[in-house]
XYZ file of C-alpha atoms in Angstrom:
763
model
C 0.000 0.000 0.000
C 1.033 3.583 -0.482
C 2.497 4.640 2.855
C 0.631 7.944 2.947
C -2.651 6.013 2.933
C -1.397 3.081 4.972
C -0.227 5.356 7.751
C -3.508 7.207 7.807
C -5.434 3.955 8.113
C -3.211 2.395 10.772
C -2.501 5.375 12.977
C -5.274 7.850 12.370
C -6.468 7.666 15.969
C -3.119 8.769 17.369
C -2.544 11.352 14.642
C -6.059 12.782 14.808
C -5.941 13.055 18.591
C -2.663 14.945 18.330
C -4.048 17.230 15.627
C -7.232 17.867 17.596
C -5.208 19.009 20.581
C -3.184 21.295 18.318
C -6.148 22.951 16.605
C -7.895 24.207 19.734
C -6.355 26.361 22.490
C -5.224 24.541 25.613
C -6.483 26.513 28.635
C -3.510 25.612 30.844
C -1.119 26.830 28.148
C -3.026 30.015 27.426
C -3.174 30.807 31.133
C 0.595 30.528 31.387
C 1.126 32.683 28.320
C -1.004 35.451 29.802
C 1.239 35.541 32.873
C 4.584 35.422 31.038
C 6.856 38.337 30.314
C 8.510 38.508 26.915
C 11.782 37.473 28.534
C 10.157 34.375 30.042
C 8.644 33.448 26.694
C 12.061 33.753 25.068
C 13.508 31.611 27.858
C 11.216 28.737 26.888
C 12.797 28.766 23.418
C 16.195 27.864 24.856
C 17.429 24.229 24.922
C 20.687 23.654 26.813
C 23.036 20.846 27.764
C 25.091 20.838 30.943
C 27.457 18.387 29.234
C 28.569 15.021 30.519
C 27.356 13.059 27.512
C 28.411 12.928 23.892
C 27.975 16.327 22.275
C 27.618 16.920 18.558
C 29.443 20.201 18.676
C 32.120 21.998 20.638
C 29.720 24.075 22.752
C 28.550 23.046 26.222
C 26.111 25.323 28.045
C 27.262 27.339 31.055
C 25.446 28.443 34.227
C 22.530 26.158 33.428
C 21.126 26.110 36.981
C 21.100 29.894 37.225
C 19.393 30.178 33.852
C 16.709 27.682 34.871
C 15.993 29.715 38.018
C 15.759 32.864 35.894
C 13.203 31.267 33.585
C 15.665 31.219 30.694
C 15.505 27.507 29.852
C 12.721 25.496 28.227
C 14.501 22.165 28.142
C 17.783 20.389 28.764
C 19.460 17.292 27.449
C 22.393 15.221 28.596
C 20.895 14.718 32.062
C 19.761 11.181 32.947
C 18.597 9.305 36.001
C 15.322 9.939 37.842
C 17.163 11.517 40.769
C 19.071 13.993 38.576
C 15.999 14.766 36.499
C 13.970 15.349 39.664
C 16.597 17.819 40.895
C 16.505 19.674 37.582
C 12.699 19.811 37.644
C 12.736 20.946 41.283
C 14.902 23.889 40.301
C 12.444 24.772 37.523
C 9.229 24.385 39.520
C 10.481 25.654 42.893
C 12.911 28.401 41.945
C 11.554 29.967 38.752
C 8.725 32.503 38.898
C 6.143 30.556 36.892
C 7.263 27.054 37.924
C 7.225 25.704 34.358
C 8.797 22.223 34.135
C 11.517 21.304 31.667
C 11.579 19.087 28.634
C 14.284 16.450 29.202
C 15.751 15.340 25.890
C 18.216 12.727 24.687
C 19.552 11.056 21.565
C 18.113 7.561 21.879
C 18.929 6.460 18.360
C 18.886 2.650 18.476
C 17.941 1.775 21.997
C 18.745 3.214 25.390
C 20.732 0.901 27.676
C 19.461 -2.087 25.732
C 21.212 -1.188 22.499
C 19.735 -2.559 19.284
C 21.516 -2.773 15.908
C 22.321 0.531 14.226
C 19.217 1.784 12.383
C 20.557 0.771 8.962
C 20.882 -2.736 10.351
C 17.497 -2.807 12.084
C 15.816 -1.644 8.874
C 17.464 -4.574 7.081
C 15.153 -6.877 9.028
C 12.217 -5.491 6.990
C 10.170 -6.331 10.099
C 8.107 -3.334 11.170
C 6.678 -5.097 14.203
C 10.164 -5.782 15.586
C 11.185 -2.176 14.910
C 8.126 -0.874 16.715
C 8.878 -3.131 19.674
C 12.461 -1.868 19.787
C 11.185 1.724 19.947
C 8.731 0.798 22.688
C 11.555 -0.711 24.743
C 13.762 2.318 24.093
C 10.953 4.600 25.287
C 10.289 2.491 28.373
C 13.963 2.488 29.350
C 14.508 6.165 28.574
C 11.493 7.348 30.522
C 12.539 5.135 33.431
C 15.731 7.206 33.496
C 13.824 10.494 33.435
C 13.882 11.332 29.713
C 10.658 12.470 28.040
C 11.824 13.724 24.637
C 13.760 11.698 22.088
C 15.718 13.105 19.129
C 14.753 10.146 16.942
C 13.871 8.760 14.422
C 16.306 9.910 11.770
C 14.549 9.263 8.467
C 16.893 10.894 5.952
C 17.098 9.062 2.633
C 20.772 8.316 1.923
C 22.179 7.155 -1.397
C 25.815 8.003 -0.826
C 27.512 5.494 1.491
C 30.463 7.836 1.917
C 28.147 9.807 4.223
C 28.742 8.415 7.699
C 25.228 9.048 8.941
C 23.792 6.538 6.495
C 24.227 4.265 9.536
C 21.467 6.152 11.386
C 18.702 5.823 8.805
C 16.781 3.181 6.888
C 18.705 3.431 3.623
C 17.864 4.597 0.136
C 14.171 3.907 -0.411
C 11.272 6.268 0.406
C 8.625 3.533 0.674
C 10.578 1.386 3.114
C 11.860 4.494 4.880
C 8.288 5.655 5.405
C 7.315 2.323 6.916
C 10.283 2.486 9.295
C 9.509 6.102 10.258
C 5.934 5.173 11.085
C 6.914 2.146 13.157
C 9.449 4.112 15.186
C 7.149 7.079 15.890
C 4.335 4.782 16.952
C 6.727 2.791 19.123
C 8.116 5.830 20.935
C 4.861 7.756 21.376
C 2.250 5.022 21.650
C -1.336 6.255 21.803
C -1.022 8.261 25.034
C 1.865 10.667 25.512
C 0.917 11.213 29.143
C 1.675 7.565 29.907
C 4.957 7.394 31.872
C 6.497 4.836 29.479
C 5.996 6.869 26.277
C 7.977 9.853 25.056
C 7.876 12.636 22.503
C 9.551 11.579 19.251
C 11.411 13.880 16.868
C 11.540 13.351 13.127
C 14.878 14.465 11.738
C 16.623 15.972 9.927
C 14.386 18.290 7.951
C 15.277 18.143 5.162
C 17.548 16.348 2.681
C 20.484 15.944 5.079
C 21.290 12.551 3.545
C 21.878 14.127 0.130
C 24.841 16.286 1.130
C 27.336 16.928 -1.657
C 30.271 14.531 -1.796
C 28.867 12.508 1.095
C 30.510 15.031 3.419
C 28.700 15.719 6.672
C 26.952 19.074 7.187
C 27.535 19.884 3.517
C 25.322 21.745 1.068
C 22.415 20.088 -0.754
C 21.181 21.021 -4.214
C 18.023 19.281 -5.357
C 15.025 20.021 -7.547
C 11.537 19.929 -6.078
C 10.301 16.986 -8.182
C 13.079 14.702 -6.968
C 12.645 16.071 -3.476
C 8.899 15.377 -3.284
C 8.981 11.985 -4.979
C 12.128 10.474 -3.522
C 13.295 12.274 -0.370
C 10.316 13.790 1.450
C 7.993 10.762 1.927
C 9.571 9.441 5.170
C 9.352 12.863 6.840
C 5.715 13.146 5.837
C 5.052 9.599 7.036
C 6.334 10.559 10.474
C 4.092 13.646 10.483
C 1.095 11.563 9.412
C 1.870 9.155 12.261
C 1.530 12.037 14.716
C 5.166 12.770 15.556
C 5.311 15.456 18.228
C 8.438 17.343 17.228
C 10.734 17.903 14.281
C 14.402 18.850 14.030
C 15.949 20.998 11.334
C 19.046 19.833 9.497
C 22.473 21.422 9.147
C 22.406 21.806 5.367
C 20.925 24.509 3.200
C 17.977 24.022 0.845
C 17.803 26.272 -2.208
C 20.497 28.419 -0.631
C 18.790 28.885 2.742
C 19.926 26.852 5.762
C 17.205 24.600 7.136
C 16.994 26.338 10.520
C 15.858 29.548 8.827
C 14.117 28.069 5.804
C 10.572 29.428 5.915
C 9.517 27.441 2.860
C 10.494 24.227 4.617
C 9.303 24.927 8.172
C 6.167 26.943 7.510
C 5.043 26.342 3.933
C 5.878 22.647 3.666
C 5.913 21.223 7.180
C 3.166 23.270 8.807
C 0.846 24.411 6.040
C 1.115 21.651 3.430
C 1.557 18.720 5.826
C -0.444 20.109 8.756
C 2.266 19.675 11.389
C 1.586 21.713 14.514
C 4.192 20.343 16.900
C 7.481 21.680 18.164
C 10.342 22.456 15.740
C 13.820 22.474 17.255
C 17.135 23.275 15.624
C 19.981 20.794 15.558
C 23.005 21.410 17.759
C 24.062 25.091 17.322
C 22.725 25.103 13.755
C 21.263 28.576 14.261
C 24.686 29.974 15.154
C 26.237 28.079 12.261
C 24.234 30.172 9.807
C 26.821 32.863 10.486
C 29.424 30.640 8.795
C 26.918 29.975 6.011
C 27.158 33.702 5.318
C 23.737 34.989 6.403
C 24.741 37.588 9.000
C 25.604 37.930 12.671
C 23.961 36.034 15.545
C 21.166 38.553 15.968
C 20.342 38.472 12.263
C 20.306 34.695 11.898
C 18.319 34.227 15.116
C 15.651 36.623 13.887
C 15.554 34.792 10.551
C 15.140 31.452 12.341
C 12.237 32.676 14.468
C 10.532 34.309 11.497
C 10.857 31.060 9.528
C 8.883 29.165 12.178
C 11.644 27.629 14.301
C 10.499 27.257 17.909
C 13.525 26.161 19.903
C 17.245 26.881 19.657
C 19.461 23.957 20.657
C 22.504 25.033 22.706
C 23.434 28.126 20.693
C 21.494 30.626 22.869
C 20.990 32.992 19.949
C 17.282 33.300 20.774
C 18.032 33.906 24.450
C 20.631 36.603 23.878
C 19.301 38.467 20.812
C 15.508 38.155 20.397
C 14.620 40.871 22.920
C 16.917 43.287 21.107
C 15.411 42.270 17.774
C 11.936 42.794 19.228
C 12.851 46.263 20.469
C 14.240 47.097 17.010
C 11.142 45.766 15.216
C 12.960 42.887 13.552
C 10.707 40.261 15.136
C 7.254 40.482 16.709
C 6.002 39.427 20.108
C 3.373 37.335 18.307
C 6.150 35.279 16.716
C 7.798 34.745 20.099
C 4.465 33.828 21.684
C 3.650 31.324 18.943
C 6.969 29.540 19.383
C 6.556 29.534 23.170
C 3.022 28.180 22.848
C 4.226 25.167 20.867
C 6.816 24.320 23.495
C 4.287 24.635 26.311
C 1.842 22.497 24.346
C 4.454 19.756 24.077
C 4.899 19.872 27.852
C 1.138 19.715 28.304
C 0.819 16.676 26.038
C 3.522 14.901 28.005
C 1.596 15.570 31.221
C 4.398 17.703 32.646
C 2.189 20.683 33.451
C 0.041 18.367 35.563
C 2.939 16.439 37.137
C 6.492 17.718 36.578
C 7.899 14.594 38.248
C 6.047 12.100 36.071
C 9.385 10.743 34.825
C 11.208 10.704 38.168
C 10.224 7.355 39.633
C 13.375 5.969 41.196
C 11.933 2.450 41.315
C 11.669 2.195 37.543
C 15.303 1.859 36.334
C 15.888 -1.479 38.023
C 12.513 -2.774 36.831
C 12.519 -1.440 33.258
C 16.131 -1.108 32.065
C 18.259 -3.881 30.569
C 15.834 -6.592 31.578
C 16.230 -10.135 30.316
C 13.197 -9.604 28.063
C 14.688 -6.419 26.614
C 17.989 -8.140 25.851
C 16.099 -11.060 24.347
C 14.432 -8.734 21.835
C 17.785 -7.036 21.104
C 19.242 -10.454 20.284
C 16.260 -11.337 18.103
C 16.253 -8.070 16.153
C 20.005 -8.309 15.618
C 19.731 -11.831 14.188
C 16.871 -10.702 11.929
C 18.949 -7.743 10.698
C 21.893 -9.788 9.391
C 22.201 -10.148 5.631
C 23.798 -13.202 4.051
C 25.582 -11.486 1.175
C 27.222 -14.599 -0.266
C 26.899 -18.315 0.403
C 29.823 -20.465 -0.710
C 29.688 -24.286 -0.827
C 27.227 -24.546 2.052
C 29.887 -23.648 4.622
C 27.127 -21.987 6.625
C 25.583 -22.820 8.964
C 28.476 -24.256 10.953
C 28.182 -27.422 12.991
C 28.630 -26.837 16.705
C 31.301 -29.466 17.248
C 33.970 -28.253 14.827
C 37.398 -26.712 15.352
C 37.083 -23.011 14.634
C 39.763 -20.401 14.114
C 37.992 -17.206 15.159
C 40.146 -14.364 13.891
C 39.949 -10.678 13.108
C 40.242 -7.384 14.983
C 36.500 -7.264 15.705
C 36.157 -10.835 16.989
C 36.874 -9.864 20.591
C 36.338 -6.100 20.506
C 33.711 -5.128 23.073
C 34.038 -1.408 22.317
C 32.800 -1.762 18.741
C 29.677 -3.873 19.222
C 27.154 -1.138 20.031
C 27.781 0.894 16.895
C 27.784 4.613 16.268
C 25.480 6.982 18.132
C 24.910 4.813 21.177
C 25.756 7.430 23.852
C 23.374 5.920 26.399
C 24.621 2.358 25.938
C 27.310 0.713 28.038
C 30.072 -0.993 26.083
C 31.105 -3.113 29.052
C 27.776 -4.953 28.822
C 28.120 -5.867 25.150
C 28.629 -9.520 24.211
C 31.679 -10.048 22.008
C 31.676 -12.497 19.110
C 34.105 -14.752 20.944
C 31.805 -14.827 23.960
C 28.782 -15.462 21.773
C 30.429 -18.432 20.071
C 31.269 -19.950 23.442
C 27.723 -19.332 24.709
C 25.942 -20.834 21.699
C 28.384 -23.615 20.807
C 30.150 -24.653 24.035
C 31.130 -27.973 22.438
C 33.103 -26.253 19.666
C 36.875 -25.955 19.879
C 37.603 -22.259 19.371
C 41.017 -20.678 18.910
C 41.069 -16.889 18.827
C 43.678 -14.745 17.077
C 43.442 -11.031 16.354
C 45.174 -11.412 12.994
C 45.331 -7.704 12.150
C 44.525 -4.256 13.431
C 41.334 -2.594 12.243
C 43.705 -0.206 10.527
C 47.438 0.437 10.723
C 46.884 4.090 9.815
C 47.665 6.099 12.946
C 46.008 9.240 11.575
C 42.801 7.352 10.848
C 42.947 5.784 14.309
C 43.289 9.200 15.936
C 40.338 10.580 13.947
C 38.165 7.583 14.851
C 39.045 7.557 18.557
C 37.636 10.968 19.497
C 35.125 9.395 21.899
C 37.316 6.564 23.117
C 39.461 3.669 21.882
C 37.644 2.087 18.955
C 40.800 1.422 16.947
C 43.620 0.019 19.039
C 46.870 -0.551 17.179
C 48.565 -3.584 18.666
C 52.113 -3.309 20.000
C 52.912 -6.501 18.133
C 53.912 -6.186 14.485
C 51.387 -6.808 11.684
C 53.482 -9.848 10.658
C 53.243 -11.356 14.142
C 49.478 -10.859 14.221
C 49.068 -12.401 10.763
C 51.243 -15.414 11.523
C 49.272 -16.090 14.694
C 46.029 -16.119 12.699
C 47.473 -18.377 9.993
C 48.665 -20.844 12.619
C 45.180 -20.946 14.109
C 43.663 -21.410 10.667
C 46.011 -24.279 9.853
C 44.879 -26.201 12.930
C 41.149 -25.542 12.408
C 38.349 -27.121 10.417
C 36.873 -23.735 9.495
C 37.936 -20.094 9.782
C 35.580 -17.292 10.812
C 37.062 -13.819 10.287
C 35.265 -10.913 11.940
C 36.322 -7.849 9.975
C 35.136 -4.432 8.811
C 34.741 -0.972 10.302
C 35.170 0.264 13.826
C 31.912 1.680 15.139
C 33.067 5.286 14.797
C 34.243 4.845 11.212
C 30.615 5.641 10.378
C 28.085 7.962 11.965
C 28.119 11.715 12.476
C 31.255 13.487 11.264
C 32.540 10.133 9.991
C 32.420 10.431 6.227
C 34.922 8.427 4.199
C 36.183 8.868 0.655
C 37.354 5.242 0.574
C 34.750 2.781 1.815
C 36.519 -0.524 1.341
C 37.695 -2.801 4.135
C 40.899 -1.218 5.521
C 44.138 -2.515 3.971
C 45.376 -4.161 7.180
C 42.331 -6.422 7.157
C 42.408 -6.974 3.405
C 45.852 -8.474 3.826
C 44.523 -10.823 6.501
C 41.581 -11.925 4.351
C 43.781 -12.637 1.331
C 46.150 -14.738 3.427
C 43.311 -16.696 5.037
C 41.775 -17.420 1.642
C 45.071 -18.930 0.479
C 44.971 -21.517 3.283
C 42.128 -23.253 1.407
C 40.290 -23.728 4.674
C 36.522 -23.045 4.603
C 36.286 -19.327 5.285
C 33.415 -17.207 6.579
C 33.658 -13.419 6.676
C 31.509 -11.842 9.376
C 31.437 -8.277 8.158
C 30.718 -5.329 10.468
C 30.087 -1.853 9.149
C 27.848 1.167 9.435
C 27.469 1.565 5.684
C 27.593 -0.363 2.409
C 31.218 -1.186 1.666
C 33.050 -1.773 -1.605
C 33.950 -5.454 -1.265
C 34.337 -6.534 -4.891
C 37.718 -8.164 -4.182
C 36.450 -10.075 -1.141
C 33.271 -11.102 -2.942
C 35.298 -12.864 -5.636
C 37.147 -14.989 -3.083
C 35.898 -18.500 -2.145
C 34.176 -17.244 1.014
C 30.764 -16.902 2.589
C 29.940 -13.359 3.745
C 27.507 -12.456 6.520
C 26.869 -8.734 6.980
C 26.060 -7.999 10.632
C 26.325 -4.171 10.768
C 27.066 -3.155 14.380
C 24.569 -5.361 16.170
C 24.217 -3.842 19.648
C 24.473 -5.135 23.184
C 23.659 -8.762 22.228
C 26.016 -8.729 19.227
C 28.023 -11.877 19.883
C 25.058 -14.027 20.853
C 23.043 -12.965 17.805
C 25.964 -13.553 15.426
C 26.503 -17.006 16.886
C 22.773 -17.768 16.569
C 23.004 -17.195 12.828
C 26.452 -18.653 12.155
C 25.507 -21.910 13.903
C 22.052 -22.083 12.339
C 19.831 -21.448 15.349
C 18.340 -18.686 13.197
C 18.261 -18.742 9.402
C 19.271 -15.261 8.121
C 16.424 -13.303 6.566
C 17.775 -9.754 6.320
C 17.733 -7.795 3.076
C 19.826 -4.811 2.068
C 18.101 -1.435 2.330
C 20.878 0.331 0.438
C 22.629 -0.718 -2.754
C 26.264 -1.864 -2.453
C 28.420 -0.286 -5.183
C 31.304 -2.033 -6.923
C 33.486 0.995 -6.301
C 33.224 4.582 -5.122
C 33.115 5.805 -8.708
C 29.628 4.335 -9.176
C 28.125 6.474 -6.418
C 25.289 7.322 -6.471
C 23.838 3.981 -7.531
C 20.391 2.949 -6.310
C 17.527 0.772 -7.491
C 15.041 3.479 -8.488
C 17.291 5.296 -10.936
C 15.813 6.541 -14.207
C 16.554 5.559 -17.755
C 18.419 7.996 -19.968
C 17.591 8.618 -23.589
C 20.476 6.263 -24.391
C 20.103 3.502 -21.822
C 22.499 0.602 -21.655
C 20.890 -2.775 -22.255
C 18.939 -3.865 -19.177
C 20.505 -6.575 -17.044
C 17.743 -9.066 -17.696
C 17.825 -8.780 -21.515
C 20.866 -10.840 -22.551
C 23.631 -12.851 -20.990
C 26.218 -10.211 -21.887
C 23.923 -7.269 -21.223
C 26.616 -5.276 -19.464
C 29.240 -5.463 -22.188
C 30.391 -1.941 -23.037
C 28.326 -0.166 -25.688
C 29.603 3.007 -27.331
C 27.235 5.979 -27.217
C 25.213 4.404 -24.433
C 25.021 5.497 -20.796
C 27.681 3.231 -19.308
C 31.286 3.110 -18.102
C 34.442 2.114 -19.924
C 35.887 0.379 -16.869
C 32.978 -1.129 -14.931
C 29.399 -2.313 -15.377
C 26.475 -0.052 -14.493
C 25.073 -2.657 -12.135
C 26.073 -2.561 -8.467
C 27.842 -5.406 -6.762
C 24.747 -6.129 -4.662
C 21.281 -4.744 -5.445
C 18.796 -3.162 -3.089
C 16.760 -5.883 -1.384
C 19.493 -8.516 -1.743
C 19.830 -11.114 0.973
C 20.332 -14.888 0.836
C 19.168 -17.657 3.133
C 20.363 -21.107 4.176
C 17.388 -22.384 2.224
C 16.096 -21.588 -1.284
C 12.845 -19.919 -2.295
C 10.988 -20.261 -5.584
C 8.578 -17.666 -6.965
C 5.835 -18.589 -9.437
C 2.356 -17.801 -10.719
C 2.484 -14.001 -10.530
C -0.978 -12.537 -11.129
C -3.013 -9.362 -10.800
C -6.696 -9.615 -9.998
C -7.608 -6.937 -12.560
C -6.072 -6.130 -15.908
C -7.692 -2.697 -15.987
C -8.736 -0.429 -13.134
C -10.227 2.948 -12.444
C -8.472 5.691 -10.539
C -10.122 4.794 -7.220
C -9.636 1.016 -7.410
C -7.080 -1.235 -5.774
C -5.098 -4.029 -7.405
C -4.244 -7.262 -5.627
C -0.968 -8.801 -6.759
C -0.488 -12.468 -5.878
C 2.504 -14.751 -6.175
C 3.223 -18.286 -5.005
C 6.272 -18.626 -2.788
C 7.752 -22.061 -2.062
C 10.590 -23.079 0.228
C 12.445 -25.603 -1.941
C 15.554 -25.887 0.257
C 16.561 -27.870 3.318
C 15.883 -25.354 6.103
C 12.885 -23.497 7.471
C 13.240 -19.806 6.804
C 11.740 -16.396 6.100
C 11.744 -14.513 2.800
C 10.943 -10.846 2.176
C 8.679 -10.802 -0.872
C 9.219 -7.491 -2.665
C 6.919 -5.740 -5.145
C 8.253 -3.137 -7.559
C 6.190 -0.959 -9.871
C 7.000 0.867 -13.083
C 4.821 3.568 -14.586
C 5.617 2.943 -18.251
C 4.600 6.331 -19.694
C 3.924 9.533 -17.801
C 4.375 13.293 -18.039
C 7.671 13.330 -16.116
C 10.367 10.697 -16.470
C 9.620 7.699 -14.241
C 12.104 5.585 -12.283
C 12.842 2.177 -13.780
C 11.321 0.593 -10.679
C 9.936 1.692 -7.335
C 9.324 -0.415 -4.260
C 5.588 -0.383 -3.558
C 5.051 -3.339 -1.275
C 6.741 -6.049 0.756
C 5.821 -8.874 3.076
C 8.030 -11.058 5.245
C 6.877 -14.661 4.971
C 8.049 -17.637 7.040
C 7.883 -21.072 5.411
C 8.890 -24.490 6.632
C 10.999 -26.508 4.198
C 8.801 -27.829 1.425
C 5.964 -25.441 2.308
C 4.392 -23.057 -0.206
C 2.066 -20.121 0.225
C 0.123 -17.698 -1.919
C 1.245 -14.199 -0.980
C -1.039 -11.232 -1.649
C 0.138 -7.642 -1.885
C -2.293 -4.789 -2.464
C -1.631 -1.678 -4.510
C -3.819 1.245 -3.464
C -4.766 4.169 -5.714
C -2.093 6.281 -3.991
C 0.584 3.733 -4.921
C 0.174 4.764 -8.541
C 0.472 8.480 -7.825
C 3.458 10.792 -8.087
C 4.234 14.479 -7.718
C 4.096 16.115 -11.146
C 5.731 19.278 -12.421
C 3.253 21.378 -10.431
C 3.971 19.313 -7.297
C 0.460 17.902 -7.426
C 0.103 14.361 -6.093
C -1.605 12.801 -9.061
C -1.984 9.729 -11.252
C -2.083 9.433 -15.029
C -3.773 6.725 -17.116
C -1.610 4.126 -18.791
C 0.238 0.860 -18.311
C 1.895 -0.182 -15.061
C 4.382 -3.032 -14.896
C 4.628 -5.119 -11.731
C 7.786 -6.996 -10.705
C 7.858 -9.380 -7.742
C 10.807 -11.282 -6.363
C 13.658 -11.565 -3.904
C 15.347 -8.208 -4.624
C 15.099 -5.157 -6.855
C 16.180 -7.222 -9.882
C 12.983 -9.294 -9.583
C 12.381 -11.037 -12.898
C 8.729 -12.138 -12.573
C 6.639 -9.525 -14.352
C 3.029 -8.782 -15.106
C 1.067 -5.615 -15.849
C -2.238 -3.813 -15.638
C -3.574 -0.546 -16.988
C -5.306 2.461 -15.484
C -8.261 3.839 -17.412
């Protein structure tokens, strides 16, 4: 189904309740506003951090307690624990004139103390129910520790794996990204924001942050509106339709205007076109950073931000220190200040804070709700479901539990790299290493561990990666000594498992890379292990798609595990030893090399297209005067949606229930799926649609449906997927969401290269 309609059907109660609250005045809020001075209203627009956690900039707020007492703070982040939160709220409600409680925010990106896989990994499960459960657990744990406002989910579409923050989103596709956004918002917020185990979610980063030039963080974005509306905006809108309570502006500019002062984005698009009436907060000091963008001094950019519709200034204090002066000089109005203040107070009202400021300060909750056995059990399950079997060689996997294993690689016993990027609330000491997981799941196996190589031998890279702690540790032993130790272990083993890839902070914020292959130190190890002729499994960790063309050509099996979270080692062992059959699918295309970027499944044809992959056996042979490369095929190494299993699935009998429909009719697409292999397993059935002729150039294919189906070996099932009228629509040259008559081709299969095809037409 089209996500815009699907979301409305599934979550209209939550969304409509939120909208209803927004459309009518809230007496408690209006009463406060009548009592507030202009200075107190401006104070509510100020979001500070006392420090102590991971910051995303160099600024840490000063004199926070004094500012709270003076009514100059609307919210804080970086403070956790019900006792500390209670103290902060006591300062606000006992020592400030109007006793207005604080919003308590945090970056809970992929779990709180129970850390789940990085979002790119979790999305690779294609299991929206599991994702929703993970958000529910994150909300329960966060609120137990006093937090009521989460700066998540990040829903930016990313098609450049050089960009480190691709790790924090759902990948390249707007349909799947919209489903993930909806699941996460619903998981965090539930149906009652006043419930003590739910929290305010924040959709971020508005907008287009994932399309930064050169894959370089915080960089400029240049994009036309048609591409924007059709390919990049849907997940943001899905979050709004799901009732998300707040939104965060991005660091980049849009059409030359930075997001935190972009009136078209905040007011015209977000508020007026999409109907959002929640709180809009800037990202970390992004208001101040507009000075470097070249838009004026702090007073000027702060006034621009307020006028654009921004409500809250994160850390920079530009609103706090300049808005009164701008008001006195007629550069902003009191009505603008009041409107922004009202939205912040409304958020506090919806969270129940105006009724009970200490709603999230129950000191009995942390022990009961945080890092429980049940929470860790779900983390282990979601991690196993997120792993993608990229390549299966000679049925090496799954391993028997009684074999001699050489477990090698710099990530095989590296506790500090299991949680992944942007896990500031997680505790690395609690993470399960791969070595520990193997021993837990297969105690009868004989396991010899050898590091084999450093993550990288590059000391400059190591220094850049280790800003927040030792993620890359360069061994005092020589690379030759490490390698020889691994080769000796391999020689004595029945099978070799090499755990290789990126350190956790080689992706994430401010972690862009121009070279996204496995580091050379580990490449050397892999080559040497392959030459031993022992069965070899690569367990690959990363926060992004990597260029692994060399490794893919070796006689190896490859299991992509991302950075799996607190239960990393146990989940990896579950899959390697066959207790769970991998079912993950890639949510971002894996390029052959950096020169192919961007490469994604919904690209358009040119007027001189190269022969399609499915047309002939040598379809990718070079063709002069066609849109292709001299030195590489157009096709990626691994397509969007790719993911193997220990079993085999067969697709057949693709049908549509109608060959011709009207504009308000649905189409049911059915296909028979059969498990023809030797293991029970799950398959993600994927439906792609092509609008053959329309007024603006269509993508070759677009994902428009998916269903995860579990089948026992030998079992078959008829799978139905429904296309709604909205699934056929697109934004035209006038940015109207419309549909045009004509033929539509339907492709169903195991990835975006699905070969089964049928069609129908729209009258």
